[in-house]
Coordinates of C-alpha atoms in Angstrom, one line a residue:
X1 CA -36.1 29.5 -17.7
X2 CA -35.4 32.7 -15.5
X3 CA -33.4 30.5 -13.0
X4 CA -31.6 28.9 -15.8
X5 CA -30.7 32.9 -17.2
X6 CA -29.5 33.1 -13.4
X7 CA -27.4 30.0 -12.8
X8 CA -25.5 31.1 -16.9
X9 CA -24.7 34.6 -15.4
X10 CA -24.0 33.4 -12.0
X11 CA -21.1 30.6 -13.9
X12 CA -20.1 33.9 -16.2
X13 CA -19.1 36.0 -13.5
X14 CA -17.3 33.4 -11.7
X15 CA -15.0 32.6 -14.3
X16 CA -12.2 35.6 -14.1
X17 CA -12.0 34.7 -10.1
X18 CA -11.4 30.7 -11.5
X19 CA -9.1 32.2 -14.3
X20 CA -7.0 33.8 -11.2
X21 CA -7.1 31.1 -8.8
X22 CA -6.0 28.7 -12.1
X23 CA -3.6 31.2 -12.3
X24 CA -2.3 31.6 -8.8
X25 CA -1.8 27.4 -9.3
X26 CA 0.5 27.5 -11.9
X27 CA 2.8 30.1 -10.7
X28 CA 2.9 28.2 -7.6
X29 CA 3.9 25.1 -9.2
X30 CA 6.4 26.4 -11.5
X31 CA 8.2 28.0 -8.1
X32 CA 8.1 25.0 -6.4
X33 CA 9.7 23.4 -9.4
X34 CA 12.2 26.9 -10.2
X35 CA 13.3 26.3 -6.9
X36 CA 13.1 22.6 -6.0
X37 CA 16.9 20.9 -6.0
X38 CA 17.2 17.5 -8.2
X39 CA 17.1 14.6 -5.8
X40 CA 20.3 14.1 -3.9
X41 CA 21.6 17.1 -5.2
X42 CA 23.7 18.8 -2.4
X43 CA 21.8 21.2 0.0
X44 CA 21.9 25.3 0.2
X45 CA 19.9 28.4 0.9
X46 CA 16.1 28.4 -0.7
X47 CA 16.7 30.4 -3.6
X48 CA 14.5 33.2 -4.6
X49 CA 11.8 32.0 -7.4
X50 CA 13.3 33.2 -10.8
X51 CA 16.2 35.0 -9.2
X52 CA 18.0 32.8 -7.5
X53 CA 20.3 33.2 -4.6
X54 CA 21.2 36.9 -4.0
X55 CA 24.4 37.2 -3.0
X56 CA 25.4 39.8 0.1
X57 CA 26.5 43.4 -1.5
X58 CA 28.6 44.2 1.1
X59 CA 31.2 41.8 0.6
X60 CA 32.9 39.0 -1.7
X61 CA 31.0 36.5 -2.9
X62 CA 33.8 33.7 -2.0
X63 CA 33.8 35.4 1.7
X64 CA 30.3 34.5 1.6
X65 CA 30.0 31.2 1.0
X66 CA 32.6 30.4 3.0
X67 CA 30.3 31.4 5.7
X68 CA 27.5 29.3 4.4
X69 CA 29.9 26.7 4.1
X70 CA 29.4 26.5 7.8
X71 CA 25.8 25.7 7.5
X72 CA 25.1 23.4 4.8
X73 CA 28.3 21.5 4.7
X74 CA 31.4 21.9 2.3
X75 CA 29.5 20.8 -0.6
X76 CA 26.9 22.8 -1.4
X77 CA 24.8 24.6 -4.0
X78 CA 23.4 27.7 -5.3
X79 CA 20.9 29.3 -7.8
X80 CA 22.2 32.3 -10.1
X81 CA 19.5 33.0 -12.2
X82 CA 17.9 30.0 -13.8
X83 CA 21.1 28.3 -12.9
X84 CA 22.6 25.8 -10.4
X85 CA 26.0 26.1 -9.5
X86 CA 28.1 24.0 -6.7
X87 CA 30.8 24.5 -4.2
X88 CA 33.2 23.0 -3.3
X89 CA 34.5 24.6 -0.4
X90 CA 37.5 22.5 1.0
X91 CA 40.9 21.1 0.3
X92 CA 39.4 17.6 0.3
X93 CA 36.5 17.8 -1.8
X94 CA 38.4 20.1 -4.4
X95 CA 40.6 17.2 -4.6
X96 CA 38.5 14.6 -4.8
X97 CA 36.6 16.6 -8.0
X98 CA 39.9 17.4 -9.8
X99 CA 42.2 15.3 -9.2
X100 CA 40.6 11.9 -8.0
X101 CA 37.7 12.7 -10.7
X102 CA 39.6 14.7 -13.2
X103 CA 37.6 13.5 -16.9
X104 CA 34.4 13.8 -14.7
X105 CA 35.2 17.9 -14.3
X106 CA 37.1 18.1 -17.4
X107 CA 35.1 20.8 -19.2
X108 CA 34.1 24.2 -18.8
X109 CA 31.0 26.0 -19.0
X110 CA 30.3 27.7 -22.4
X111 CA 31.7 31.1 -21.9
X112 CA 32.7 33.6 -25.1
X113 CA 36.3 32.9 -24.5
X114 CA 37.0 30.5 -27.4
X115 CA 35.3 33.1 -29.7
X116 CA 37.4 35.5 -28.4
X117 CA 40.6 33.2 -29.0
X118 CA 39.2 32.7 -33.1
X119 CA 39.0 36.3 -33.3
X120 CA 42.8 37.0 -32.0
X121 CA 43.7 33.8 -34.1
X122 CA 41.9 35.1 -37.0
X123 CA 43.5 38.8 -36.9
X124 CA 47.6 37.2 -36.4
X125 CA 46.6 34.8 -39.6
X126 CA 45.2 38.2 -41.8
X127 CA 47.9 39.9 -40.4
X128 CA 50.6 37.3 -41.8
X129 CA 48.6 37.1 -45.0
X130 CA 48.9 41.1 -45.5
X131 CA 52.5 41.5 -45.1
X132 CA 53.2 38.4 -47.8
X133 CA 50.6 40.7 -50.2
X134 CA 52.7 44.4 -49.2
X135 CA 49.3 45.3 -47.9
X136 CA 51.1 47.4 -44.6
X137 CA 48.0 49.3 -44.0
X138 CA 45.7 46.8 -42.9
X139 CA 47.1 45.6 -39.8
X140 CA 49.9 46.6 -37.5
X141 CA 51.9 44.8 -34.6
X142 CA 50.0 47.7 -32.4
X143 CA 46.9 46.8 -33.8
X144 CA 46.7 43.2 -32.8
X145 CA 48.4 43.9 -29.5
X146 CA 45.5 46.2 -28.6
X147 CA 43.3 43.7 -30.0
X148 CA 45.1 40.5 -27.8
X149 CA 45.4 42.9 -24.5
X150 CA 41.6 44.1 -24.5
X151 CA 40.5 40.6 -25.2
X152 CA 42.1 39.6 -21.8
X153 CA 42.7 42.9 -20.4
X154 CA 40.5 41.2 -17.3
X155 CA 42.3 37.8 -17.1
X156 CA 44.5 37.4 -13.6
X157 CA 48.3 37.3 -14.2
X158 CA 51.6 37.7 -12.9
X159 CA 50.7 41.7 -12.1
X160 CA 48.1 41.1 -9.5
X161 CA 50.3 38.4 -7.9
X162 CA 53.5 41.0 -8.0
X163 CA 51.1 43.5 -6.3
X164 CA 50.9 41.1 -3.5
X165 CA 54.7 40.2 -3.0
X166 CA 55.3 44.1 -2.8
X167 CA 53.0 44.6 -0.3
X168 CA 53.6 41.8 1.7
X169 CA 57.6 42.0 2.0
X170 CA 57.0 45.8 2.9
X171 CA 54.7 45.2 5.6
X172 CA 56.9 42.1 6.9
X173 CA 60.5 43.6 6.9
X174 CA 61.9 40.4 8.7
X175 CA 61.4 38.2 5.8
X176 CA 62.5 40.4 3.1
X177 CA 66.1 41.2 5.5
X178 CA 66.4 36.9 5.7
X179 CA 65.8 37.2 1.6
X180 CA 68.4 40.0 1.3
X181 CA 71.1 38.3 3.2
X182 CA 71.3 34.8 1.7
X183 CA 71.3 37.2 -2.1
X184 CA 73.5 38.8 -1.0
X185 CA 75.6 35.6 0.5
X186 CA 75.0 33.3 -2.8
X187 CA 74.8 35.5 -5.5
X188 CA 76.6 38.9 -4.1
X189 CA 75.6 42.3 -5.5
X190 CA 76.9 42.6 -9.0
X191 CA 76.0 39.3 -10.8
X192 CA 72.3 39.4 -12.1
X193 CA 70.1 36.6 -10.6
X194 CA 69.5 33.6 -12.5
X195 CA 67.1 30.3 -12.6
X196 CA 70.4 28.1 -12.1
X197 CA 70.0 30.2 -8.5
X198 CA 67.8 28.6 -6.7
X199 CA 68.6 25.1 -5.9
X200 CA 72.1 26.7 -4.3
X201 CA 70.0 28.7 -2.1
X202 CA 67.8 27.5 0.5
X203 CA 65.9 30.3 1.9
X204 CA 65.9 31.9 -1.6
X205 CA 64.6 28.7 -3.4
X206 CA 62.5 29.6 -0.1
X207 CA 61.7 32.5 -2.1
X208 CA 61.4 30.4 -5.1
X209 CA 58.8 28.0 -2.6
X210 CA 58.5 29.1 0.4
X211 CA 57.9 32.5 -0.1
X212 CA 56.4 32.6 -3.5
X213 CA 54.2 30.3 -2.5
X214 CA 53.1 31.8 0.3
X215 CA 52.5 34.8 -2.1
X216 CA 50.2 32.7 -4.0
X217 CA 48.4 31.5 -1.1
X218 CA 47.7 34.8 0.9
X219 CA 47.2 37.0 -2.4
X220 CA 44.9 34.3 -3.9
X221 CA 44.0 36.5 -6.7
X222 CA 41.7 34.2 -8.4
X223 CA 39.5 33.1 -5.3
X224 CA 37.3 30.9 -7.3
X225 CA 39.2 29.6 -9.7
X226 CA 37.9 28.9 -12.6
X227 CA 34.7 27.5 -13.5
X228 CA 33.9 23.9 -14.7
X229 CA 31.1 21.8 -16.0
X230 CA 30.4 18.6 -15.1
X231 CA 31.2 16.1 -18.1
X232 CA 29.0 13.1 -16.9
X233 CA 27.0 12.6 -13.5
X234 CA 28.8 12.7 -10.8
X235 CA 29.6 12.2 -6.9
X236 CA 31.1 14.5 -4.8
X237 CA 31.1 14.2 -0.8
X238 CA 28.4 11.9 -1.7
X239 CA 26.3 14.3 -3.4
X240 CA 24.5 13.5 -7.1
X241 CA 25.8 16.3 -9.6
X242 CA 24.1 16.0 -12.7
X243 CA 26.2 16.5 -16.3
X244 CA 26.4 19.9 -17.5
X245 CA 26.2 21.4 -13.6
X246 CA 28.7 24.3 -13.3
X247 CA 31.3 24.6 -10.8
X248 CA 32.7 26.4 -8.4
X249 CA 35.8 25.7 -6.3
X250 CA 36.8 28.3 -3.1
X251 CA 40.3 28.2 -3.4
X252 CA 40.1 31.5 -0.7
X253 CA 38.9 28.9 1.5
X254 CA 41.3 26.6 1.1
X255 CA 44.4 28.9 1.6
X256 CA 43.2 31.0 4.2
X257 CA 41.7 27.8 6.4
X258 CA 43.4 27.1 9.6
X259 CA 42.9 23.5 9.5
X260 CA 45.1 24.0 6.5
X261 CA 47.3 26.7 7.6
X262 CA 48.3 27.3 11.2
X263 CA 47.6 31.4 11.7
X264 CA 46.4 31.1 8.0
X265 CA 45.9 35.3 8.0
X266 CA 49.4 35.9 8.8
X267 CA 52.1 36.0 5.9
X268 CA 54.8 33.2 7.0
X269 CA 57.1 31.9 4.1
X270 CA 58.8 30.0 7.5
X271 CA 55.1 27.3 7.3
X272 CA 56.9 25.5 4.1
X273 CA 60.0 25.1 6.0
X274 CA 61.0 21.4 7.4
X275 CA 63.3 22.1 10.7
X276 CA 66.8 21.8 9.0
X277 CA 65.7 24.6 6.6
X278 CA 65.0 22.5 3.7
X279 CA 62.0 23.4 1.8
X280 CA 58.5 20.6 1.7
X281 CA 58.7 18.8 -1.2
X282 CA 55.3 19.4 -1.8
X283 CA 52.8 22.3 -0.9
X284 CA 50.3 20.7 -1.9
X285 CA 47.3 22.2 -0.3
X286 CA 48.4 25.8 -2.1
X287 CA 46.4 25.5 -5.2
X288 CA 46.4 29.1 -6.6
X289 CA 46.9 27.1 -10.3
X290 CA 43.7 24.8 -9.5
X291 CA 44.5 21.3 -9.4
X292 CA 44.2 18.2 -12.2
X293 CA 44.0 18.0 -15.8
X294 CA 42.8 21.7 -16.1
X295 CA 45.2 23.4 -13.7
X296 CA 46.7 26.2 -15.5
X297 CA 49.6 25.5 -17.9
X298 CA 51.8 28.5 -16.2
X299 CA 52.0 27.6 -13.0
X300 CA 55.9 26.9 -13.5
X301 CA 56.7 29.9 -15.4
X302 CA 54.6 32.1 -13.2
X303 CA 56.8 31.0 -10.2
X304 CA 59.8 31.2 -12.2
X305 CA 59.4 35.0 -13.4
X306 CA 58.3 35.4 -9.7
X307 CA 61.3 34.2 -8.3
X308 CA 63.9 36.3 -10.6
X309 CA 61.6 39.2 -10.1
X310 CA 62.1 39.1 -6.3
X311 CA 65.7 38.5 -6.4
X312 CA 66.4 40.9 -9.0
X313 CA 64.3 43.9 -6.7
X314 CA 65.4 42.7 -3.3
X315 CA 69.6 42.4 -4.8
X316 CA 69.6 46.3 -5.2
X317 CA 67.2 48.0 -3.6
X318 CA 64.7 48.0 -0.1
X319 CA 60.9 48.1 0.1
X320 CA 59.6 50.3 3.1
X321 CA 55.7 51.1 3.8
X322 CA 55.1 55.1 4.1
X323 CA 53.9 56.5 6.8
X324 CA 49.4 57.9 6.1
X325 CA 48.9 54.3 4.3
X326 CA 45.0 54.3 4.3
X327 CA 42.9 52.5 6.4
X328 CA 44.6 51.0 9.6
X329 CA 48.2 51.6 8.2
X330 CA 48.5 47.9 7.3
X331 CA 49.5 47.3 3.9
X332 CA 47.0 44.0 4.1
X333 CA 44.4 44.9 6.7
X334 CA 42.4 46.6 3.9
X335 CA 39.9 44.8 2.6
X336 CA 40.3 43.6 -1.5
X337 CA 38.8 44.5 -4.4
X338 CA 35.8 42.8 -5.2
X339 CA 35.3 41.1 -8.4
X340 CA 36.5 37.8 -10.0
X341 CA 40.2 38.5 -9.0
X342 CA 41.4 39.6 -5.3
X343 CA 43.8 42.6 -5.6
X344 CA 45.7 44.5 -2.5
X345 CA 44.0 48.1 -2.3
X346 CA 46.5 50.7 -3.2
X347 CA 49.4 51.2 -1.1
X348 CA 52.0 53.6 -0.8
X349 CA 56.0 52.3 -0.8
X350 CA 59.2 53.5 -1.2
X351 CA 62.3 52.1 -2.7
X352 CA 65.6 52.8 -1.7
X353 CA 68.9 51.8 -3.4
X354 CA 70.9 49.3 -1.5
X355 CA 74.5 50.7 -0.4

């Protein structure tokens, strides 16, 4: 009977240490499984259980993976969170998810975009109501701008990608002095630019492609594009992507490869030039717009307004760098903002009227 008391408290006080090794078990297993990739999902650094991959803090994040790009292949995959996402971080397999497989990427991840889009739709529609009822004080026109410009105060746009033309025609005098003369030689001094412009002028529909689109590629102000969702399973560079897996596409690495683009850190409007001076009929690899049935609806008027922007600046007046620009004195060699869009750090130019 004694013995028996024994063995009962013997079990009792065993059972917190069996509690804890139980215990120890099941977190094991669940961050095997937190951090275990489906089968033939593609590969990428172990991510930390419940966290995820970590991204580097002293740099951007599409800088980053195009260095692990280099070790796990141009398809690959990450953990944010409690979420996989994967890259695709070349021309080729960018293509072949947009474009070759454009319903397979079709939709995008649930983001509060569209609620923000009822919201704007809902204010123009009470605003419309209101002024059919003589109700003036409910909303303004300054009201629902304000409304409209916060909403997508952090959306990328013509701004950032104007930012970059200024800086890169200051810093690279030769190319805004070939611009000049052929405005100068088409459309003179006086008469405003126009759209009608640029199929008479090589060089300057150069600016219209060669050199806006060599704006797009080296500003690449939205270095990731955006995101998608995968609408159905999937395979990219043979990879298994399962439905609903988010995207990622590295359009920095596309536009600043030099399998892509010969000297791809230089700024050279001269690469989308065939040898008679015509312009290619397609730069095809510059995808600042994304690519397939989700590339941005703009693209055309974004060049446009870029194009009579230029000509209309460059006709009347000359961008020159200062002297004391920070950093290195480049207007480019500093390194970008971080952050969902790629901005020039400030610079300091001046503008001089033409003669």
């Amino acid at each position: 009977m004694i013995g028996a008391v024994i063995w009962d408290t013997g079990l009792l006080s065993s059972v917190p240490s069996l509690l804890l090794v139980g215990l120890a078990i099941g977190v094991a297993v669940v961050n095997i499984l937190d951090i275990k990739r489906p089968a033939g999902f593609p590969p990428g650094p172990t991510p930390i259980p419940f966290l995820g991959n970590i991204p580097k803090s002293d740099q951007p994040l599409w800088i980053t993976m195009g260095e692990l790009s280099k070790e796990y292949g141009d398809v690959f995959s990450l953990k944010f969170g409690a979420k996989w996402y994967v890259i695709l971080n070349s021309y080729q397999t960018i293509k072949e998810g947009m474009a070759v497989r454009p319903l397979a990427l079709a939709n995008r991840p649930h983001y509060y975009t569209k609620e923000i889009t009822d919201l704007c739709g809902a204010l123009l529609r009470a605003q419309k109501k209101a002024a059919k009822d003589k109700n003036y004080d409910f909303l303004t026109d300054v009201h629902v701008v304000q409304v409209l410009a916060s909403s997508f105060r952090g959306s990328i746009g013509l701004l950032t990608n104007t930012y970059w033309g200024l800086a890169l025609l200051a810093e690279y005098p030769h190319v805004q002095h070939r611009i000049v003369n052929e405005i100068h030689d088409v459309i003179g001094r006086d008469r405003q630019p126009s759209l009608n412009d640029r199929d008479a002028m090589p060089y300057t529909s150069y600016i219209h492609t060669a050199t806006v689109m060599e704006m797009l590629r080296f500003g690449s102000v939205a270095p990731l594009g955006v995101p998608r969702a995968a609408h159905e399973d999937v395979t990219i560079g043979g990879y298994n992507i399962p439905e609903g897996t988010t995207i990622l596409y590295n359009i920095y690495s596309t536009h600043f490869s030099d399998v892509n683009f010969a000297h791809s850190d230089e700024f050279n409007p001269e690469r989308f030039l065939n040898s008679d001076g015509s312009v290619h009929a397609s730069p095809d690899k510059v995808i600042p717009f994304g690519m397939g049935i989700r590339k941005c609806l703009g693209y055309v008027f974004a060049q446009s307004i870029l194009f009579l922007a230029f000509t209309h600046l460059l006709q009347g007046y000359q961008l020159s760098k200062l002297d004391g620009q920070p950093g290195n004195g480049s207007l480019l060699g500093q390194d970008p903002k971080y952050g969902g869009s790629r901005w020039p750090s400030p610079f300091r130019l001046e503008v001089t009227k033409r003669d």
